[in-house]
Each structure stands twice: as structure tokens, then as C-alpha cells.
PDB file of C-alpha atoms and ligand atoms in Angstrom:
ATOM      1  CA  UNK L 231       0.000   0.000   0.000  1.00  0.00           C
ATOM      2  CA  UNK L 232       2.664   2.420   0.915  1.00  0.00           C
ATOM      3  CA  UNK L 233       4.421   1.893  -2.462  1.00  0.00           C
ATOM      4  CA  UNK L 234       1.305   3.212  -4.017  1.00  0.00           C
ATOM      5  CA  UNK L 235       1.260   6.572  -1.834  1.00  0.00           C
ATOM      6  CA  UNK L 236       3.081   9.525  -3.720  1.00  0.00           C
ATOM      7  CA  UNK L 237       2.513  12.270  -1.202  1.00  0.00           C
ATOM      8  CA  UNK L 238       0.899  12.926   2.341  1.00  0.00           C
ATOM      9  CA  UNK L 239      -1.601  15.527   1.879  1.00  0.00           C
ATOM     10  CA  UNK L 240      -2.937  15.481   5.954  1.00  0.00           C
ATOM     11  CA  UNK L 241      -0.573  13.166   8.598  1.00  0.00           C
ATOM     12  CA  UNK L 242      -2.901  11.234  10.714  1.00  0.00           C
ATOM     13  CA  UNK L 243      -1.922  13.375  13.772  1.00  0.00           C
ATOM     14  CA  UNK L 244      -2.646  16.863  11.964  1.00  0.00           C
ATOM     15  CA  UNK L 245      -6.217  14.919  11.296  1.00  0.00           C
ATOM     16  CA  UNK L 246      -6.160  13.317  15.497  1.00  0.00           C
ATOM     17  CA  UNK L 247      -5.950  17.397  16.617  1.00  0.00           C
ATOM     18  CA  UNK L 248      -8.723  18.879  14.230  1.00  0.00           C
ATOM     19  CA  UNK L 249     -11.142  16.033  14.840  1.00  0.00           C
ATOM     20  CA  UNK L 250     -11.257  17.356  18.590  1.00  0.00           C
ATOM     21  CA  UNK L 251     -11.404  20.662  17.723  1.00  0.00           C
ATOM     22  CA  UNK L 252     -14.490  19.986  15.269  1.00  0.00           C
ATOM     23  CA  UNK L 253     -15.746  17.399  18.476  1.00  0.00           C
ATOM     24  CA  UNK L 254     -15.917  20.630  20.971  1.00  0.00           C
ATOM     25  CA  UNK L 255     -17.406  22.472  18.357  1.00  0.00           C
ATOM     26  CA  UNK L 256     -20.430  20.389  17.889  1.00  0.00           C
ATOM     27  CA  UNK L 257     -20.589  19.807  21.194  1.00  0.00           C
ATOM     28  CA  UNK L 258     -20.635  23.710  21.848  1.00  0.00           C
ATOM     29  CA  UNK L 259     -23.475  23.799  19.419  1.00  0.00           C
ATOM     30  CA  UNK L 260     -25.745  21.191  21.330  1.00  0.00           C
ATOM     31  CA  UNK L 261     -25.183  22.005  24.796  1.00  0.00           C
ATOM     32  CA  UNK L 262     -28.687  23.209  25.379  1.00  0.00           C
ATOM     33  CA  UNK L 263     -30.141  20.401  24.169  1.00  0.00           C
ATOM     34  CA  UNK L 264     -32.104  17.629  26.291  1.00  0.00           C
ATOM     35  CA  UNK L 265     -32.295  14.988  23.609  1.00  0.00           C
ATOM     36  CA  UNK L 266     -28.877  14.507  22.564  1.00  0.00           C
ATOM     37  CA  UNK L 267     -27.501  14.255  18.930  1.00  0.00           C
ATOM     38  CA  UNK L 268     -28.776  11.426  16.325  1.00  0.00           C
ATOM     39  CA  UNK L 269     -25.911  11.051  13.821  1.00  0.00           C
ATOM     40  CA  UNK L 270     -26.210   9.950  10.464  1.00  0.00           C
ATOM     41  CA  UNK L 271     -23.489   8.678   8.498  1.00  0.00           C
ATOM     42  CA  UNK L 272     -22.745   8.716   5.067  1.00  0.00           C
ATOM     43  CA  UNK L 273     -20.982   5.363   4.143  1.00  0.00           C
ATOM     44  CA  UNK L 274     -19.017   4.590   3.915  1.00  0.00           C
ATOM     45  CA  UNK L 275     -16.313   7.167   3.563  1.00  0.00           C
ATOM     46  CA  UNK L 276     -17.035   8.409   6.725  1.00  0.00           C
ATOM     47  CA  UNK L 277     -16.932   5.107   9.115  1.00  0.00           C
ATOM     48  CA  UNK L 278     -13.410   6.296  10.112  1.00  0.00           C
ATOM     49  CA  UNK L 279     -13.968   9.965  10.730  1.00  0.00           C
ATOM     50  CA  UNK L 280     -17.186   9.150  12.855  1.00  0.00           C
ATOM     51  CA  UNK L 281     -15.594   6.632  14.848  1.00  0.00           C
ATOM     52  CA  UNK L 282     -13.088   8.570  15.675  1.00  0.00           C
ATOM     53  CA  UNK L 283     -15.267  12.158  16.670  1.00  0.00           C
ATOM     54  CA  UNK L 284     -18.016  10.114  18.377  1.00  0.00           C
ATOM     55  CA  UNK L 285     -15.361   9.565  20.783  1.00  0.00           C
ATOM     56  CA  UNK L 286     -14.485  12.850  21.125  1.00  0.00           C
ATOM     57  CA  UNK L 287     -18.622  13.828  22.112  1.00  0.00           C
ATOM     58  CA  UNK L 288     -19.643  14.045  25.675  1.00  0.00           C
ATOM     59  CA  UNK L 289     -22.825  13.678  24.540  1.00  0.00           C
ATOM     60  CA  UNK L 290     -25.595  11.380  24.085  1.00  0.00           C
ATOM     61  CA  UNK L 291     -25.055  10.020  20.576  1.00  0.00           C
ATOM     62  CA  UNK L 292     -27.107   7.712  18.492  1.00  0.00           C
ATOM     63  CA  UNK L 293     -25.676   7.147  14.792  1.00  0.00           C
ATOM     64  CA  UNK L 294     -27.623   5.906  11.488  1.00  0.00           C
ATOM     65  CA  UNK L 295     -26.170   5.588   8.478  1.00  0.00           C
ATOM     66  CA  UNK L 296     -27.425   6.691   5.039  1.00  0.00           C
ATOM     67  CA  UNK L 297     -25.806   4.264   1.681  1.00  0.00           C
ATOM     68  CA  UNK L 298     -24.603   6.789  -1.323  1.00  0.00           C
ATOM     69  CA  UNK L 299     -23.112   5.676  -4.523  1.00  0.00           C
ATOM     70  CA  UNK L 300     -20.957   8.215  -6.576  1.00  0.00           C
ATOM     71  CA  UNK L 301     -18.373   6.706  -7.538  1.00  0.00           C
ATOM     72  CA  UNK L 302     -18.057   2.747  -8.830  1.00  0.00           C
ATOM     73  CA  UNK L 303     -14.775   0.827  -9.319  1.00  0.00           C
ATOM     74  CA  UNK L 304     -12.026   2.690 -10.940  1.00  0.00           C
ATOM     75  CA  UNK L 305     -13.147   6.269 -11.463  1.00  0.00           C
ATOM     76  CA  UNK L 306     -12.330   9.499  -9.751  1.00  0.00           C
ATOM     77  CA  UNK L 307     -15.073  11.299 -11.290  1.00  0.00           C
ATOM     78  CA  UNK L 308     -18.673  11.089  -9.641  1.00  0.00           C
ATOM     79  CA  UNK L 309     -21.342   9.915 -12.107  1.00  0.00           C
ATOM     80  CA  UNK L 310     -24.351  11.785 -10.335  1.00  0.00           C
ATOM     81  CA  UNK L 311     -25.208  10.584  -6.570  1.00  0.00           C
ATOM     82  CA  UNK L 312     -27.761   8.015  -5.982  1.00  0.00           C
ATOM     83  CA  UNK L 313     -29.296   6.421  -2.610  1.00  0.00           C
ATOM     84  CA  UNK L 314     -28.687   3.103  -1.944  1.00  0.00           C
ATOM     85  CA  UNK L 315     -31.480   0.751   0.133  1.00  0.00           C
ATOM     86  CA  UNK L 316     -33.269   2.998   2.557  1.00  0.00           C
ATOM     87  CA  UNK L 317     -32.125   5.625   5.443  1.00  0.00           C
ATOM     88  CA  UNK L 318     -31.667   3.706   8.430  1.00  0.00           C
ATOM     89  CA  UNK L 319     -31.773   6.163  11.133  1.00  0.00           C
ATOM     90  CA  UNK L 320     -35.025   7.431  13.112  1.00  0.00           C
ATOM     91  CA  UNK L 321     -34.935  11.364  12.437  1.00  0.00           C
ATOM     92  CA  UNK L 322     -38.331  12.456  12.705  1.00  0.00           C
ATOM     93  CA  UNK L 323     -38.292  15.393  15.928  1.00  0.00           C
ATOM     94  CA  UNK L 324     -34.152  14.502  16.394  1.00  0.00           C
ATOM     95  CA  UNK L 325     -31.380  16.620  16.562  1.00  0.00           C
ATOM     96  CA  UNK L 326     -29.652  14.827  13.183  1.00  0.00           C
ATOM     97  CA  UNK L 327     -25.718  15.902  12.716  1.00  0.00           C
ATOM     98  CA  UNK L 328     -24.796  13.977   9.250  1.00  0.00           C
ATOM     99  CA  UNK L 329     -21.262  13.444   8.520  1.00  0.00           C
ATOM    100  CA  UNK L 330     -19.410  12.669   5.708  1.00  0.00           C
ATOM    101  CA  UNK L 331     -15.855  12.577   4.236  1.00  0.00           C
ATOM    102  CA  UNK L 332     -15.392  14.666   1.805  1.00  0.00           C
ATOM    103  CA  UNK L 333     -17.592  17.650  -0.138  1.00  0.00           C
ATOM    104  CA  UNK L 334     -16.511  17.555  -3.683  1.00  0.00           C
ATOM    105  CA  UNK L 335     -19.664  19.111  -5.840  1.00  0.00           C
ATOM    106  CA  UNK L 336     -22.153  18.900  -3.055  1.00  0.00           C
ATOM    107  CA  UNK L 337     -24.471  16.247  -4.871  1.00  0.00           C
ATOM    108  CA  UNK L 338     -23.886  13.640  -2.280  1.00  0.00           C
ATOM    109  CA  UNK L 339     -24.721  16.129   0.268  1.00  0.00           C
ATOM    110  CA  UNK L 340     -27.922  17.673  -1.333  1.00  0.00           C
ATOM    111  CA  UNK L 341     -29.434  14.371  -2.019  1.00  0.00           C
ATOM    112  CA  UNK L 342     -28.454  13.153   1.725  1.00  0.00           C
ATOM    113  CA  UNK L 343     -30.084  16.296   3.146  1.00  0.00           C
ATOM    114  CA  UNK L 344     -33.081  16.487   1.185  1.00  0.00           C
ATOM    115  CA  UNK L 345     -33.784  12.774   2.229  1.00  0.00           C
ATOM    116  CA  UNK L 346     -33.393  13.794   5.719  1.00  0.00           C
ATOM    117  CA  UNK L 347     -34.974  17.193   5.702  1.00  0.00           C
ATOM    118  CA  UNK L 348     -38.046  15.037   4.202  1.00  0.00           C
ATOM    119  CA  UNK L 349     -38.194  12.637   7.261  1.00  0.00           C
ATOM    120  CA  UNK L 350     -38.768  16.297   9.846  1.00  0.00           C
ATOM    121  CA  UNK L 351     -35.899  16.248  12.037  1.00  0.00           C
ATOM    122  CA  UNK L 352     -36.044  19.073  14.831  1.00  0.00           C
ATOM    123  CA  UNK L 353     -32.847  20.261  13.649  1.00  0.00           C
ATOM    124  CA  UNK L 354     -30.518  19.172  10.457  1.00  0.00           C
ATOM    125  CA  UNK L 355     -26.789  20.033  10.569  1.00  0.00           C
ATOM    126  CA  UNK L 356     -23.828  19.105   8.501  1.00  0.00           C
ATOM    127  CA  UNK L 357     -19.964  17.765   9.438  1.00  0.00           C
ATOM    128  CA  UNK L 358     -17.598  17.104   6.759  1.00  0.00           C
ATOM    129  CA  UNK L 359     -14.314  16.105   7.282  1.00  0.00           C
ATOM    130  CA  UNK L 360     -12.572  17.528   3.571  1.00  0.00           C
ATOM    131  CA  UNK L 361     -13.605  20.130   1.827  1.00  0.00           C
ATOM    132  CA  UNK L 362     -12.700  20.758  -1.913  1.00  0.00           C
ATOM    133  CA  UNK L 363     -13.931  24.678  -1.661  1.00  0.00           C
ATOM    134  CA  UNK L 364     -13.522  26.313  -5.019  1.00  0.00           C
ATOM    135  CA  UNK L 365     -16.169  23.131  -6.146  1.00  0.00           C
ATOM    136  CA  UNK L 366     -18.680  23.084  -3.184  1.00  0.00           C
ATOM    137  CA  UNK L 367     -21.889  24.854  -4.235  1.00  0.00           C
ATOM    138  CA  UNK L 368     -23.440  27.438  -1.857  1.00  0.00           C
ATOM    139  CA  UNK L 369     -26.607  26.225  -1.603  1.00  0.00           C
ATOM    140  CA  UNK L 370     -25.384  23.445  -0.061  1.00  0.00           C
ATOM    141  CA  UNK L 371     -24.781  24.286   3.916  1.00  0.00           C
ATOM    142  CA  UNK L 372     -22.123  22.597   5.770  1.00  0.00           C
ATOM    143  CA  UNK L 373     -21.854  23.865   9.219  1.00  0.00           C
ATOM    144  CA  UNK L 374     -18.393  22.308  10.344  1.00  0.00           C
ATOM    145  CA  UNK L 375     -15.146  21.402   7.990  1.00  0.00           C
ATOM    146  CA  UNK L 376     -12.148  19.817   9.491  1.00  0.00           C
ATOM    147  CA  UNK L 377      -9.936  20.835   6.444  1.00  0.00           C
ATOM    148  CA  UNK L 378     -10.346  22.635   2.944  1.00  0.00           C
ATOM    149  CA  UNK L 379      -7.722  20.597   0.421  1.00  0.00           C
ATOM    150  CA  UNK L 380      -6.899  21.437  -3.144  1.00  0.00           C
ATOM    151  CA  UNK L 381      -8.652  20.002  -6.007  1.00  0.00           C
ATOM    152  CA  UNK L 382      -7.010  16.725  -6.274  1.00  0.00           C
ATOM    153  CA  UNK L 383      -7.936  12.631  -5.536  1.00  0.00           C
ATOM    154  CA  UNK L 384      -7.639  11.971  -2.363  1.00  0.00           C
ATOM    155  CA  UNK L 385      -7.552   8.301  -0.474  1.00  0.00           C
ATOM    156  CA  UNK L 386      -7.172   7.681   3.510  1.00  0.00           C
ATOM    157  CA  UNK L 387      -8.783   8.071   6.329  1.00  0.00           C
ATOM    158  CA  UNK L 388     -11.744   6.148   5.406  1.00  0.00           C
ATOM    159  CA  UNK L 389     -11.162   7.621   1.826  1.00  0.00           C
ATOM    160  CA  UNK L 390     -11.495   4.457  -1.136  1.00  0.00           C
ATOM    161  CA  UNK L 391     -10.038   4.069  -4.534  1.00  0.00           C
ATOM    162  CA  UNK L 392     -11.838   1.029  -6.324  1.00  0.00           C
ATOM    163  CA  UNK L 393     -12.030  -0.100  -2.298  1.00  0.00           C
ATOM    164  CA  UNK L 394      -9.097   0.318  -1.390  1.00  0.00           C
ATOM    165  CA  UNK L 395      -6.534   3.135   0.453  1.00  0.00           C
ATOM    166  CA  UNK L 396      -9.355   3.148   3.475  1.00  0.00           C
ATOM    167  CA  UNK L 397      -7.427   1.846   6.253  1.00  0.00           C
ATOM    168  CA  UNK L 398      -4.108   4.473   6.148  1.00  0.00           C
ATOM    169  CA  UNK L 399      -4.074   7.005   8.551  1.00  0.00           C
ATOM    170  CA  UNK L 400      -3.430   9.696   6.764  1.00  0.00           C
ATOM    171  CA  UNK L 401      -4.666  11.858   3.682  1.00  0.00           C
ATOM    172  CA  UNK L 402      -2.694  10.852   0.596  1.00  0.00           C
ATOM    173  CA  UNK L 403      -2.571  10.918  -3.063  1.00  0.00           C
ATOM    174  CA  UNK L 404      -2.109   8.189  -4.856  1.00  0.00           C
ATOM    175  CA  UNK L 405       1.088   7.507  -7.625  1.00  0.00           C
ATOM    176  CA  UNK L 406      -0.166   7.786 -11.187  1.00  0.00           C
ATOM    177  CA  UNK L 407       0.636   3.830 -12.390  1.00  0.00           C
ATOM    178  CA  UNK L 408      -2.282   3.385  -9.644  1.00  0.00           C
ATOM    179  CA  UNK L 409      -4.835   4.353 -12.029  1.00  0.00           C
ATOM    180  CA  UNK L 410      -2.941   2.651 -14.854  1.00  0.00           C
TER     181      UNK L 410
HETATM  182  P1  LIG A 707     -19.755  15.078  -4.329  1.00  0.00           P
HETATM  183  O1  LIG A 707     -21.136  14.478  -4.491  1.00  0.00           O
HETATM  184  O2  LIG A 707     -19.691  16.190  -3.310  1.00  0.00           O
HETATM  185  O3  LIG A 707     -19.143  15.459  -5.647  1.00  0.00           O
HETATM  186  O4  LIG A 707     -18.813  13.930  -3.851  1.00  0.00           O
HETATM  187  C1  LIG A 707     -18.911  13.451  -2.595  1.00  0.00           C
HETATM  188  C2  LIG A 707     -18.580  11.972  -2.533  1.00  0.00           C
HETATM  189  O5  LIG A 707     -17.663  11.575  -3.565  1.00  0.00           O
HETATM  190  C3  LIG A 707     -17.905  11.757  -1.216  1.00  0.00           C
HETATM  191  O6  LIG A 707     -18.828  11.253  -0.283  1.00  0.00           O
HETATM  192  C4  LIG A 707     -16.822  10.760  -1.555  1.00  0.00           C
HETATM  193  O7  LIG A 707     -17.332   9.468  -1.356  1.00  0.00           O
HETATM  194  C5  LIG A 707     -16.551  10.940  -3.014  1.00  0.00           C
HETATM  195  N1  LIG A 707     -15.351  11.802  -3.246  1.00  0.00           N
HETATM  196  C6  LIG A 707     -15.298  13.100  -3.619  1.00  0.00           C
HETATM  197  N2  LIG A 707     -14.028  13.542  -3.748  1.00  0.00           N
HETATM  198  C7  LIG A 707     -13.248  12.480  -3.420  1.00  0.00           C
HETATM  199  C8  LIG A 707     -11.829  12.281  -3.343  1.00  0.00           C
HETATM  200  O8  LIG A 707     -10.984  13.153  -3.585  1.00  0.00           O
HETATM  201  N3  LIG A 707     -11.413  11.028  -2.977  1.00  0.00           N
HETATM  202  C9  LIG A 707     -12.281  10.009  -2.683  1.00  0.00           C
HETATM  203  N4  LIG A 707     -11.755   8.836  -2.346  1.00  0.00           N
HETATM  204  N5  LIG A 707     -13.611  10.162  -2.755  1.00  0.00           N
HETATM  205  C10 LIG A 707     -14.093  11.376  -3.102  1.00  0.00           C
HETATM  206 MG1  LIG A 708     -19.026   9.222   0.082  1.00  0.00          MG
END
């Protein structure tokens, strides 16, 4: 695996700080509230990220997960989001905080929160660890972003390319031949 890693965007440490820093955030956010957080995951990018932050929450935490497909196999390009199975998370009156990897275009997102804005959650927020920023759209909210990172592939950290890459620690981009 390392063999296929040309450069270290984010070291796994860098990433270990800001996912605290986002957790106290969010946690900031829903002091007040009696009910605790319900949050909804998008997989499975984000298995790593959330497993990680939900440790980080001193507060009472369900988690649901939501099934996306953009990408399939060997392409780095999304071919248009679509939902995959049903939402499997009770949302209806909750205080919903859905996660994800990575905003690239903001399709994943849009469809993701429209599904759960549908189901009447008391509150909808949204937690991404990447950001690509000169591609996110503005209509599409995203209320707390560990990192903005340039416009390029990235693997790690939960991150997949064809399935693979999840398990490093850091964020990476991959050596050319990989794509060969
Ligand atoms: P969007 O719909 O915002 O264009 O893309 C979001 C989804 O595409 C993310 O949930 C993620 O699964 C995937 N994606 C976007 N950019 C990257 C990237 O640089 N690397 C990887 N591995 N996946 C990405
Ligand atoms: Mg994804």
C-alpha cells in the first residue's frame, strides 16, 4: 500500500488534533439540548472519521447511516449521486448531525439532506471532514469542515479508490501507475 502513496496531503496526527477541535465544536453547538444528537453517516467514507469524533462527544449520541453511490470501481469522477437501500436512522423530531468525508460538488450532500430534511428532524446540521472549496456549491450548507484541500484525488482516512486506500491514517494521493 505504501508503495502506491506519492505524497501525504494530511498526517494522521494533523487529522487526530482537528477532529477534537471539530468534536468541541459540535458539542458547543448542542449544549442546550435535552435529547442529545442522532448522527447519520454517510458510508461509507465516513466510518473512520465518525468513529473517531463520536469519541471525542460528551454527549448522548445515536448514529444511522445513510448508503450513497458516486463513484463505482475505478473512477475518480462522480457519475451523479444516488441512494442506496433505505435511510436507516429514526430522524423524525431529532437533533440529526450527518457526517461525511469529503464535499466535492455537493451532490452527495444535497441528495443526503433532502432525504433527511423530508423525514422532519427538529434540527438538520452538517460535518464534513474535507472540503474541496472552489467546487462546493453554496446552496449546499455545511456547518463544520475539518480541512479545505486542493482540487485533487484523495484516499485515507476512510477515503477508497476502487475499495481500497481506506485503512491508512493519513490523507494521501495516490502515484499515477495506480490508475494505470
Ligand atoms: P460530491 O457528491 O460532493 O461530488 O462527492 C462526494 C462523494 O464523492 C464523497 O462522499 C466521496 O465518497 C466521493 N469523493 C469526492 N471527492 C473524493 C476524493 O478526492 N477522494 C475520494 N476517495 N472520494 C471522493
Ligand atoms: Mg461518500
Amino acid at each position: 500500500m505504501q508503495a502506491d502513496i506519492d505524497r501525504i496531503l494530511i498526517p494522521s496526527g494533523q487529522i487526530a488534533a482537528r477532529v477534537k477541535q471539530l468534536a468541541h465544536d459540535i458539542t458547543q453547538t448542542y449544549a442546550d439540548s435535552e435529547q442529545g444528537l442522532m448522527i447519520v453517516c454517510v458510508l461509507s467514507g465516513s466510518i473512520v472519521f465518525v468513529a473517531d469524533l463520536i469519541r471525542h462527544l460528551p454527549i448522548k449520541t445515536k448514529i444511522g447511516s445513510i448508503a450513497v453511490s458516486s463513484y463505482k470501481g475505478k473512477t475518480t469522477r462522480s457519475l451523479g449521486p444516488a441512494l442506496i437501500g433505505r435511510l436507516e436512522a429514526d430522524v423524525a423530531g431529532r437533533n440529526v448531525l450527518l457526517v461525511d468525508d469529503i464535499i466535492d460538488t455537493g451532490q452527495t450532500l444535497r441528495l443526503a439532506q433532502n432525504e433527511l430534511a423530508a423525514q422532519g428532524p427538529a434540527s438538520l446540521r452538517t460535518c464534513v471532514l474535507l472540503r474541496k472549496p472552489h467546487r462546493a456549491p453554496r446552496d449546499v450548507r455545511v456547518d463544520f469542515v475539518g480541512f479545505d484541500v486542493e482540487d485533487v484525488f484523495v484516499v485515507g482516512y476512510g477515503l477508497d479508490y476502487d475499495g481500497d486506500y481506506r485503512n491508512l491514517p493519513d490523507v494521501a494521493v495516490l502515484k499515477p501507475h495506480v490508475y494505470d
